[in-house]
């Protein structure tokens, strides 16, 4: 168990790290962050920030020397960076990053545990793409196997004409057949160092241009019917990775049951509602897990909860939403406002 006043290192400096640091402070811990120079909003609530490149071995060693434990706030932290942290003092284990950073490896891992993923094919060039489309059909989605989020690094393929006009990046790609689904949902769990697991209620997620727009409870049908098998798979993933912290798996609710979409080895946008809407938020429970503390209750505390992302210039009018009862604004403090950028979120509760 991490002693009172201990230091938690966070790899990454975005809004997830910011909210983790706020929860850590509530529990009496100090946080420091490590992230390359940029709009590092976590620095507003951290005791110190190492603004160095991911491969700066001297800086990483100096950072680790100041930390009692280390975690990360997003899945694109290089695996080598995570592996540079002392063994047994970084949670989750870097193997979770290795698994989640490659979409093809991630799907094969989940399928090996008995999960169902969208039909897919590896694409390393134009000929591979042609064969994948011929075998899996259209519509489909071409994605980079690494990096990419919020719709970035993705191309929707609806016909052969889309392929003809596509300038393929010189990167490993994956083609996924389109999944006919009734709803999208997340399974978010926290696993402690003792292997204990708790789940939050699964929200109904809606997206706009590949970016999460809202997460809402109650999720309704058919999500309620498919949460149990989805949770079973998520627990298998967590146990197989000997995971410590918050883990998220995204699913499509289909007529045939839950279809795995992707995994995020971290706190997740679709769990932001838990700050006000659950007895213990995903951020506090992540800190509890990496610090070796008992996990908190994850029950929902309201009849309904809706989390809405604030994207781009909408942040300028966000304060106007506070005239609605039981409405909670989170401004991430980002200096640059641009289209498609998550600037904050609002959560509304009905008790």
Short mmCIF file of C-alpha atoms in Angstrom, two decimals:
data_model
loop_
_atom_site.label_atom_id
_atom_site.label_comp_id
_atom_site.label_asym_id
_atom_site.label_seq_id
_atom_site.Cartn_x
_atom_site.Cartn_y
_atom_site.Cartn_z
CA UNK A 1 0.00 0.00 0.00
CA UNK A 2 1.37 3.40 -1.00
CA UNK A 3 1.90 5.55 2.07
CA UNK A 4 0.19 8.88 2.58
CA UNK A 5 2.08 11.63 0.73
CA UNK A 6 3.60 9.18 -1.78
CA UNK A 7 4.31 10.22 -5.37
CA UNK A 8 2.48 8.76 -8.35
CA UNK A 9 4.08 9.27 -11.76
CA UNK A 10 1.82 9.68 -14.79
CA UNK A 11 3.10 9.02 -18.31
CA UNK A 12 1.22 11.51 -20.46
CA UNK A 13 -0.09 15.00 -19.82
CA UNK A 14 -3.65 15.16 -21.16
CA UNK A 15 -7.06 15.50 -19.56
CA UNK A 16 -7.11 11.90 -18.33
CA UNK A 17 -3.89 12.46 -16.42
CA UNK A 18 -5.30 15.72 -15.12
CA UNK A 19 -8.38 14.01 -13.68
CA UNK A 20 -6.30 11.15 -12.26
CA UNK A 21 -4.07 13.68 -10.49
CA UNK A 22 -7.10 15.43 -9.01
CA UNK A 23 -8.34 12.13 -7.58
CA UNK A 24 -4.86 11.32 -6.26
CA UNK A 25 -4.69 14.66 -4.45
CA UNK A 26 -8.01 13.90 -2.77
CA UNK A 27 -6.45 10.70 -1.40
CA UNK A 28 -3.37 12.52 -0.13
CA UNK A 29 -0.95 11.64 -2.92
CA UNK A 30 1.30 13.84 -5.04
CA UNK A 31 1.47 13.39 -8.82
CA UNK A 32 4.15 14.27 -11.31
CA UNK A 33 3.79 13.86 -15.07
CA UNK A 34 6.10 12.98 -17.95
CA UNK A 35 5.17 14.14 -21.45
CA UNK A 36 6.83 15.75 -24.46
CA UNK A 37 6.35 19.48 -24.74
CA UNK A 38 2.88 20.58 -25.78
CA UNK A 39 -0.48 21.59 -24.33
CA UNK A 40 0.10 19.53 -21.19
CA UNK A 41 -3.04 20.29 -19.17
CA UNK A 42 -2.08 17.83 -16.42
CA UNK A 43 0.65 20.24 -15.34
CA UNK A 44 -2.04 22.53 -13.91
CA UNK A 45 -2.68 20.01 -11.13
CA UNK A 46 0.66 18.14 -10.88
CA UNK A 47 3.56 18.92 -8.58
CA UNK A 48 6.06 18.72 -11.43
CA UNK A 49 6.22 17.90 -15.14
CA UNK A 50 9.12 16.37 -17.06
CA UNK A 51 8.82 17.89 -20.55
CA UNK A 52 11.11 15.44 -22.34
CA UNK A 53 10.96 13.11 -25.31
CA UNK A 54 9.69 9.58 -24.80
CA UNK A 55 13.11 8.08 -25.57
CA UNK A 56 15.16 10.34 -23.28
CA UNK A 57 16.63 7.62 -21.05
CA UNK A 58 18.30 10.01 -18.62
CA UNK A 59 15.09 12.00 -18.10
CA UNK A 60 13.05 8.81 -17.70
CA UNK A 61 15.45 7.55 -15.05
CA UNK A 62 15.27 10.86 -13.18
CA UNK A 63 11.47 10.78 -13.39
CA UNK A 64 11.25 7.20 -12.13
CA UNK A 65 13.58 8.01 -9.23
CA UNK A 66 11.01 10.51 -7.92
CA UNK A 67 8.05 8.11 -8.18
CA UNK A 68 6.81 5.48 -5.77
CA UNK A 69 4.54 4.03 -8.47
CA UNK A 70 3.95 4.91 -12.13
CA UNK A 71 0.92 4.63 -14.42
CA UNK A 72 -0.10 6.04 -17.81
CA UNK A 73 -3.04 8.06 -19.05
CA UNK A 74 -3.26 7.04 -22.71
CA UNK A 75 -2.39 3.98 -24.73
CA UNK A 76 0.01 5.58 -27.21
CA UNK A 77 2.81 5.88 -24.67
CA UNK A 78 5.68 3.93 -26.28
CA UNK A 79 6.07 0.46 -24.81
CA UNK A 80 9.81 1.06 -24.39
CA UNK A 81 9.05 4.10 -22.23
CA UNK A 82 6.79 2.08 -19.95
CA UNK A 83 9.37 -0.71 -19.80
CA UNK A 84 11.96 1.81 -18.65
CA UNK A 85 10.07 2.19 -15.38
CA UNK A 86 11.16 -0.08 -12.49
CA UNK A 87 9.66 -3.57 -12.59
CA UNK A 88 6.88 -3.96 -10.05
CA UNK A 89 6.31 -0.21 -9.74
CA UNK A 90 4.40 0.45 -12.97
CA UNK A 91 0.70 -0.39 -13.21
CA UNK A 92 -0.76 -1.77 -15.38
CA UNK A 93 2.10 -3.95 -16.64
CA UNK A 94 3.49 -2.73 -20.00
CA UNK A 95 2.24 -5.95 -21.63
CA UNK A 96 -1.19 -4.28 -21.67
CA UNK A 97 0.23 -1.53 -23.90
CA UNK A 98 1.82 -4.10 -26.20
CA UNK A 99 -1.51 -5.85 -26.59
CA UNK A 100 -3.65 -2.78 -27.16
CA UNK A 101 -1.37 -0.72 -29.42
CA UNK A 102 -1.77 -2.99 -32.45
CA UNK A 103 -5.36 -3.47 -33.57
CA UNK A 104 -4.61 -6.78 -35.26
CA UNK A 105 -2.80 -8.24 -32.25
CA UNK A 106 -5.53 -6.92 -29.98
CA UNK A 107 -8.27 -8.69 -31.94
CA UNK A 108 -6.32 -11.95 -32.08
CA UNK A 109 -5.74 -11.76 -28.33
CA UNK A 110 -9.44 -11.29 -27.61
CA UNK A 111 -10.47 -13.99 -30.08
CA UNK A 112 -8.01 -16.35 -28.39
CA UNK A 113 -10.02 -15.85 -25.18
CA UNK A 114 -13.24 -16.78 -26.97
CA UNK A 115 -14.43 -13.28 -27.83
CA UNK A 116 -16.02 -12.27 -31.13
CA UNK A 117 -14.52 -9.41 -33.13
CA UNK A 118 -15.55 -7.89 -36.46
CA UNK A 119 -14.34 -9.86 -39.48
CA UNK A 120 -10.99 -8.36 -40.44
CA UNK A 121 -7.88 -8.73 -42.55
CA UNK A 122 -4.29 -7.51 -42.38
CA UNK A 123 -3.45 -4.93 -45.08
CA UNK A 124 0.16 -4.21 -46.03
CA UNK A 125 -0.49 -2.77 -49.48
CA UNK A 126 -2.97 -2.19 -52.28
CA UNK A 127 -3.18 -5.87 -53.27
CA UNK A 128 -3.97 -6.85 -49.68
CA UNK A 129 -6.71 -4.23 -49.54
CA UNK A 130 -8.25 -5.45 -52.79
CA UNK A 131 -8.28 -9.03 -51.48
CA UNK A 132 -9.71 -7.95 -48.13
CA UNK A 133 -12.55 -6.03 -49.75
CA UNK A 134 -13.27 -8.93 -52.10
CA UNK A 135 -13.43 -11.37 -49.19
CA UNK A 136 -15.13 -9.24 -46.55
CA UNK A 137 -17.17 -6.94 -48.79
CA UNK A 138 -18.26 -3.36 -48.35
CA UNK A 139 -18.99 -1.26 -46.44
CA UNK A 140 -15.93 -1.57 -44.24
CA UNK A 141 -13.40 0.52 -42.42
CA UNK A 142 -9.68 0.72 -43.16
CA UNK A 143 -7.64 1.64 -40.09
CA UNK A 144 -4.03 2.11 -39.16
CA UNK A 145 -3.01 -0.76 -36.90
CA UNK A 146 -1.23 1.62 -34.55
CA UNK A 147 -2.05 5.06 -33.18
CA UNK A 148 -5.18 6.85 -34.27
CA UNK A 149 -8.13 7.72 -32.05
CA UNK A 150 -11.34 9.77 -32.24
CA UNK A 151 -11.77 8.78 -35.89
CA UNK A 152 -8.19 9.63 -36.88
CA UNK A 153 -6.32 7.13 -39.06
CA UNK A 154 -9.55 5.64 -40.43
CA UNK A 155 -11.13 5.53 -43.87
CA UNK A 156 -14.65 4.33 -44.59
CA UNK A 157 -14.84 2.13 -47.69
CA UNK A 158 -18.26 1.99 -49.31
CA UNK A 159 -17.34 0.99 -52.86
CA UNK A 160 -14.45 0.13 -55.18
CA UNK A 161 -14.34 3.80 -56.14
CA UNK A 162 -13.27 4.68 -52.58
CA UNK A 163 -10.28 2.36 -52.95
CA UNK A 164 -9.24 3.81 -56.31
CA UNK A 165 -9.01 7.31 -54.90
CA UNK A 166 -7.30 6.30 -51.67
CA UNK A 167 -3.69 7.27 -51.04
CA UNK A 168 -2.59 4.44 -48.76
CA UNK A 169 -0.20 5.46 -45.98
CA UNK A 170 3.01 3.47 -45.73
CA UNK A 171 1.90 1.91 -42.45
CA UNK A 172 0.53 -1.44 -41.29
CA UNK A 173 -3.24 -1.36 -41.78
CA UNK A 174 -6.28 -3.46 -40.96
CA UNK A 175 -9.55 -3.71 -42.88
CA UNK A 176 -12.65 -4.41 -40.82
CA UNK A 177 -16.01 -5.47 -42.21
CA UNK A 178 -18.87 -3.22 -41.16
CA UNK A 179 -20.81 -4.55 -38.17
CA UNK A 180 -24.60 -4.26 -38.20
CA UNK A 181 -25.29 -3.16 -34.64
CA UNK A 182 -28.17 -1.86 -32.59
CA UNK A 183 -26.08 0.10 -30.08
CA UNK A 184 -22.54 0.71 -28.87
CA UNK A 185 -21.47 0.28 -25.26
CA UNK A 186 -18.44 0.03 -23.02
CA UNK A 187 -17.49 -2.34 -20.25
CA UNK A 188 -15.29 -0.52 -17.76
CA UNK A 189 -13.73 -2.41 -14.87
CA UNK A 190 -11.13 -1.84 -12.23
CA UNK A 191 -8.84 -4.61 -11.04
CA UNK A 192 -6.85 -4.31 -7.85
CA UNK A 193 -3.40 -5.65 -7.07
CA UNK A 194 -5.10 -8.51 -5.22
CA UNK A 195 -7.08 -9.49 -8.33
CA UNK A 196 -10.40 -8.09 -7.09
CA UNK A 197 -12.58 -6.73 -9.91
CA UNK A 198 -15.47 -4.27 -9.92
CA UNK A 199 -17.54 -3.06 -12.87
CA UNK A 200 -19.34 0.19 -13.55
CA UNK A 201 -22.72 0.16 -15.29
CA UNK A 202 -22.36 0.12 -19.07
CA UNK A 203 -23.47 3.26 -20.89
CA UNK A 204 -25.06 3.58 -24.30
CA UNK A 205 -22.44 5.44 -26.37
CA UNK A 206 -23.18 7.58 -29.41
CA UNK A 207 -20.52 8.91 -31.75
CA UNK A 208 -20.33 11.83 -34.16
CA UNK A 209 -17.63 11.72 -36.88
CA UNK A 210 -15.79 9.02 -34.95
CA UNK A 211 -15.72 11.03 -31.71
CA UNK A 212 -17.73 10.01 -28.65
CA UNK A 213 -20.61 12.46 -28.30
CA UNK A 214 -22.62 11.10 -25.35
CA UNK A 215 -22.63 8.28 -22.83
CA UNK A 216 -25.97 7.66 -21.14
CA UNK A 217 -27.56 5.55 -18.40
CA UNK A 218 -29.76 3.63 -18.26
CA UNK A 219 -28.47 2.08 -21.47
CA UNK A 220 -31.71 0.26 -22.33
CA UNK A 221 -32.10 -2.70 -24.63
CA UNK A 222 -30.33 -4.58 -26.14
CA UNK A 223 -27.31 -3.47 -24.12
CA UNK A 224 -28.77 -4.70 -20.85
CA UNK A 225 -29.09 -8.21 -22.33
CA UNK A 226 -25.47 -8.28 -23.52
CA UNK A 227 -23.58 -6.78 -20.61
CA UNK A 228 -23.10 -10.11 -18.81
CA UNK A 229 -21.18 -11.93 -21.60
CA UNK A 230 -19.25 -8.74 -22.38
CA UNK A 231 -18.21 -8.48 -18.74
CA UNK A 232 -17.14 -12.11 -18.75
CA UNK A 233 -14.82 -11.41 -21.68
CA UNK A 234 -13.48 -8.21 -20.09
CA UNK A 235 -12.67 -10.10 -16.90
CA UNK A 236 -10.84 -12.76 -18.90
CA UNK A 237 -8.79 -10.03 -20.59
CA UNK A 238 -7.95 -8.41 -17.25
CA UNK A 239 -6.99 -11.70 -15.64
CA UNK A 240 -4.92 -12.84 -18.64
CA UNK A 241 -2.92 -9.60 -18.49
CA UNK A 242 -2.72 -9.65 -14.66
CA UNK A 243 -4.06 -6.15 -15.06
CA UNK A 244 -4.00 -3.49 -12.33
CA UNK A 245 -6.11 -0.35 -12.76
CA UNK A 246 -9.03 0.66 -14.95
CA UNK A 247 -9.55 -1.25 -18.20
CA UNK A 248 -12.10 -0.51 -20.92
CA UNK A 249 -13.47 -2.73 -23.67
CA UNK A 250 -15.79 -1.27 -26.31
CA UNK A 251 -18.52 -3.42 -27.86
CA UNK A 252 -21.21 -3.42 -30.53
CA UNK A 253 -24.56 -4.82 -29.40
CA UNK A 254 -25.70 -7.00 -32.31
CA UNK A 255 -28.47 -9.50 -32.95
CA UNK A 256 -25.92 -12.29 -32.40
CA UNK A 257 -24.54 -10.86 -29.15
CA UNK A 258 -21.71 -8.52 -28.17
CA UNK A 259 -18.99 -7.97 -30.78
CA UNK A 260 -15.66 -6.66 -29.49
CA UNK A 261 -14.50 -3.40 -31.07
CA UNK A 262 -11.36 -2.27 -29.24
CA UNK A 263 -9.63 -2.14 -25.90
CA UNK A 264 -8.29 0.84 -23.97
CA UNK A 265 -5.86 -0.02 -21.15
CA UNK A 266 -6.72 3.12 -19.18
CA UNK A 267 -9.50 5.29 -17.83
CA UNK A 268 -11.92 6.07 -20.64
CA UNK A 269 -14.03 8.91 -22.02
CA UNK A 270 -17.19 6.81 -21.70
CA UNK A 271 -16.53 6.54 -17.97
CA UNK A 272 -16.35 10.27 -17.24
CA UNK A 273 -19.95 10.16 -16.01
CA UNK A 274 -18.70 8.20 -12.98
CA UNK A 275 -17.17 11.32 -11.38
CA UNK A 276 -20.60 12.49 -10.24
CA UNK A 277 -22.71 9.50 -11.26
CA UNK A 278 -21.03 6.65 -9.35
CA UNK A 279 -20.13 6.09 -5.72
CA UNK A 280 -16.45 5.97 -6.76
CA UNK A 281 -15.24 7.40 -10.06
CA UNK A 282 -13.06 5.55 -12.54
CA UNK A 283 -10.25 8.01 -11.75
CA UNK A 284 -10.32 7.47 -7.99
CA UNK A 285 -10.51 3.70 -8.39
CA UNK A 286 -7.59 3.72 -10.81
CA UNK A 287 -5.52 5.57 -8.24
CA UNK A 288 -6.72 3.21 -5.52
CA UNK A 289 -5.66 0.22 -7.61
CA UNK A 290 -2.18 1.43 -8.52
CA UNK A 291 -1.61 2.58 -4.92
CA UNK A 292 -2.65 -0.80 -3.52
CA UNK A 293 -5.70 0.57 -1.70
CA UNK A 294 -9.06 -1.21 -1.35
CA UNK A 295 -11.33 -0.60 -4.36
CA UNK A 296 -14.33 1.69 -3.99
CA UNK A 297 -18.01 0.97 -4.64
CA UNK A 298 -18.92 1.40 -8.33
CA UNK A 299 -22.72 1.60 -8.01
CA UNK A 300 -24.57 4.28 -9.98
CA UNK A 301 -26.06 6.91 -7.64
CA UNK A 302 -28.74 8.44 -9.90
CA UNK A 303 -31.78 7.29 -11.88
CA UNK A 304 -30.22 8.57 -15.09
CA UNK A 305 -26.88 10.05 -16.08
CA UNK A 306 -25.84 11.66 -19.37
CA UNK A 307 -22.28 12.71 -20.17
CA UNK A 308 -21.85 14.98 -23.18
CA UNK A 309 -18.47 15.85 -24.64
CA UNK A 310 -17.69 19.49 -25.36
CA UNK A 311 -15.93 19.63 -28.72
CA UNK A 312 -14.01 22.55 -30.20
CA UNK A 313 -15.55 26.01 -30.02
CA UNK A 314 -18.54 24.76 -27.99
CA UNK A 315 -16.37 25.26 -24.91
CA UNK A 316 -16.89 29.01 -25.25
CA UNK A 317 -20.58 28.66 -24.36
CA UNK A 318 -20.22 25.79 -21.90
CA UNK A 319 -20.92 27.81 -18.75
CA UNK A 320 -24.45 28.48 -19.97
CA UNK A 321 -25.27 24.82 -19.37
CA UNK A 322 -24.85 25.25 -15.63
CA UNK A 323 -28.33 26.77 -15.25
CA UNK A 324 -29.76 23.23 -15.39
CA UNK A 325 -30.15 21.41 -12.08
CA UNK A 326 -27.55 18.76 -11.15
CA UNK A 327 -25.32 19.66 -14.09
CA UNK A 328 -21.54 19.43 -13.74
CA UNK A 329 -19.01 21.09 -16.05
CA UNK A 330 -15.46 19.86 -16.55
CA UNK A 331 -13.26 22.26 -18.52
CA UNK A 332 -9.95 20.56 -19.35
CA UNK A 333 -8.08 23.86 -19.47
CA UNK A 334 -6.74 23.41 -23.00
CA UNK A 335 -5.31 26.61 -24.43
CA UNK A 336 -5.86 25.86 -28.12
CA UNK A 337 -9.44 25.53 -29.31
CA UNK A 338 -9.78 23.63 -32.57
CA UNK A 339 -12.38 21.61 -34.44
CA UNK A 340 -12.68 18.00 -33.28
CA UNK A 341 -10.71 18.56 -30.07
CA UNK A 342 -12.20 17.42 -26.76
CA UNK A 343 -12.23 20.54 -24.60
CA UNK A 344 -14.33 19.29 -21.69
CA UNK A 345 -17.52 17.51 -20.80
CA UNK A 346 -20.82 18.06 -19.03
CA UNK A 347 -22.60 15.49 -16.88
CA UNK A 348 -26.31 15.74 -16.04
CA UNK A 349 -27.95 13.62 -13.35
CA UNK A 350 -31.57 12.87 -12.53
CA UNK A 351 -31.82 11.52 -9.00
#
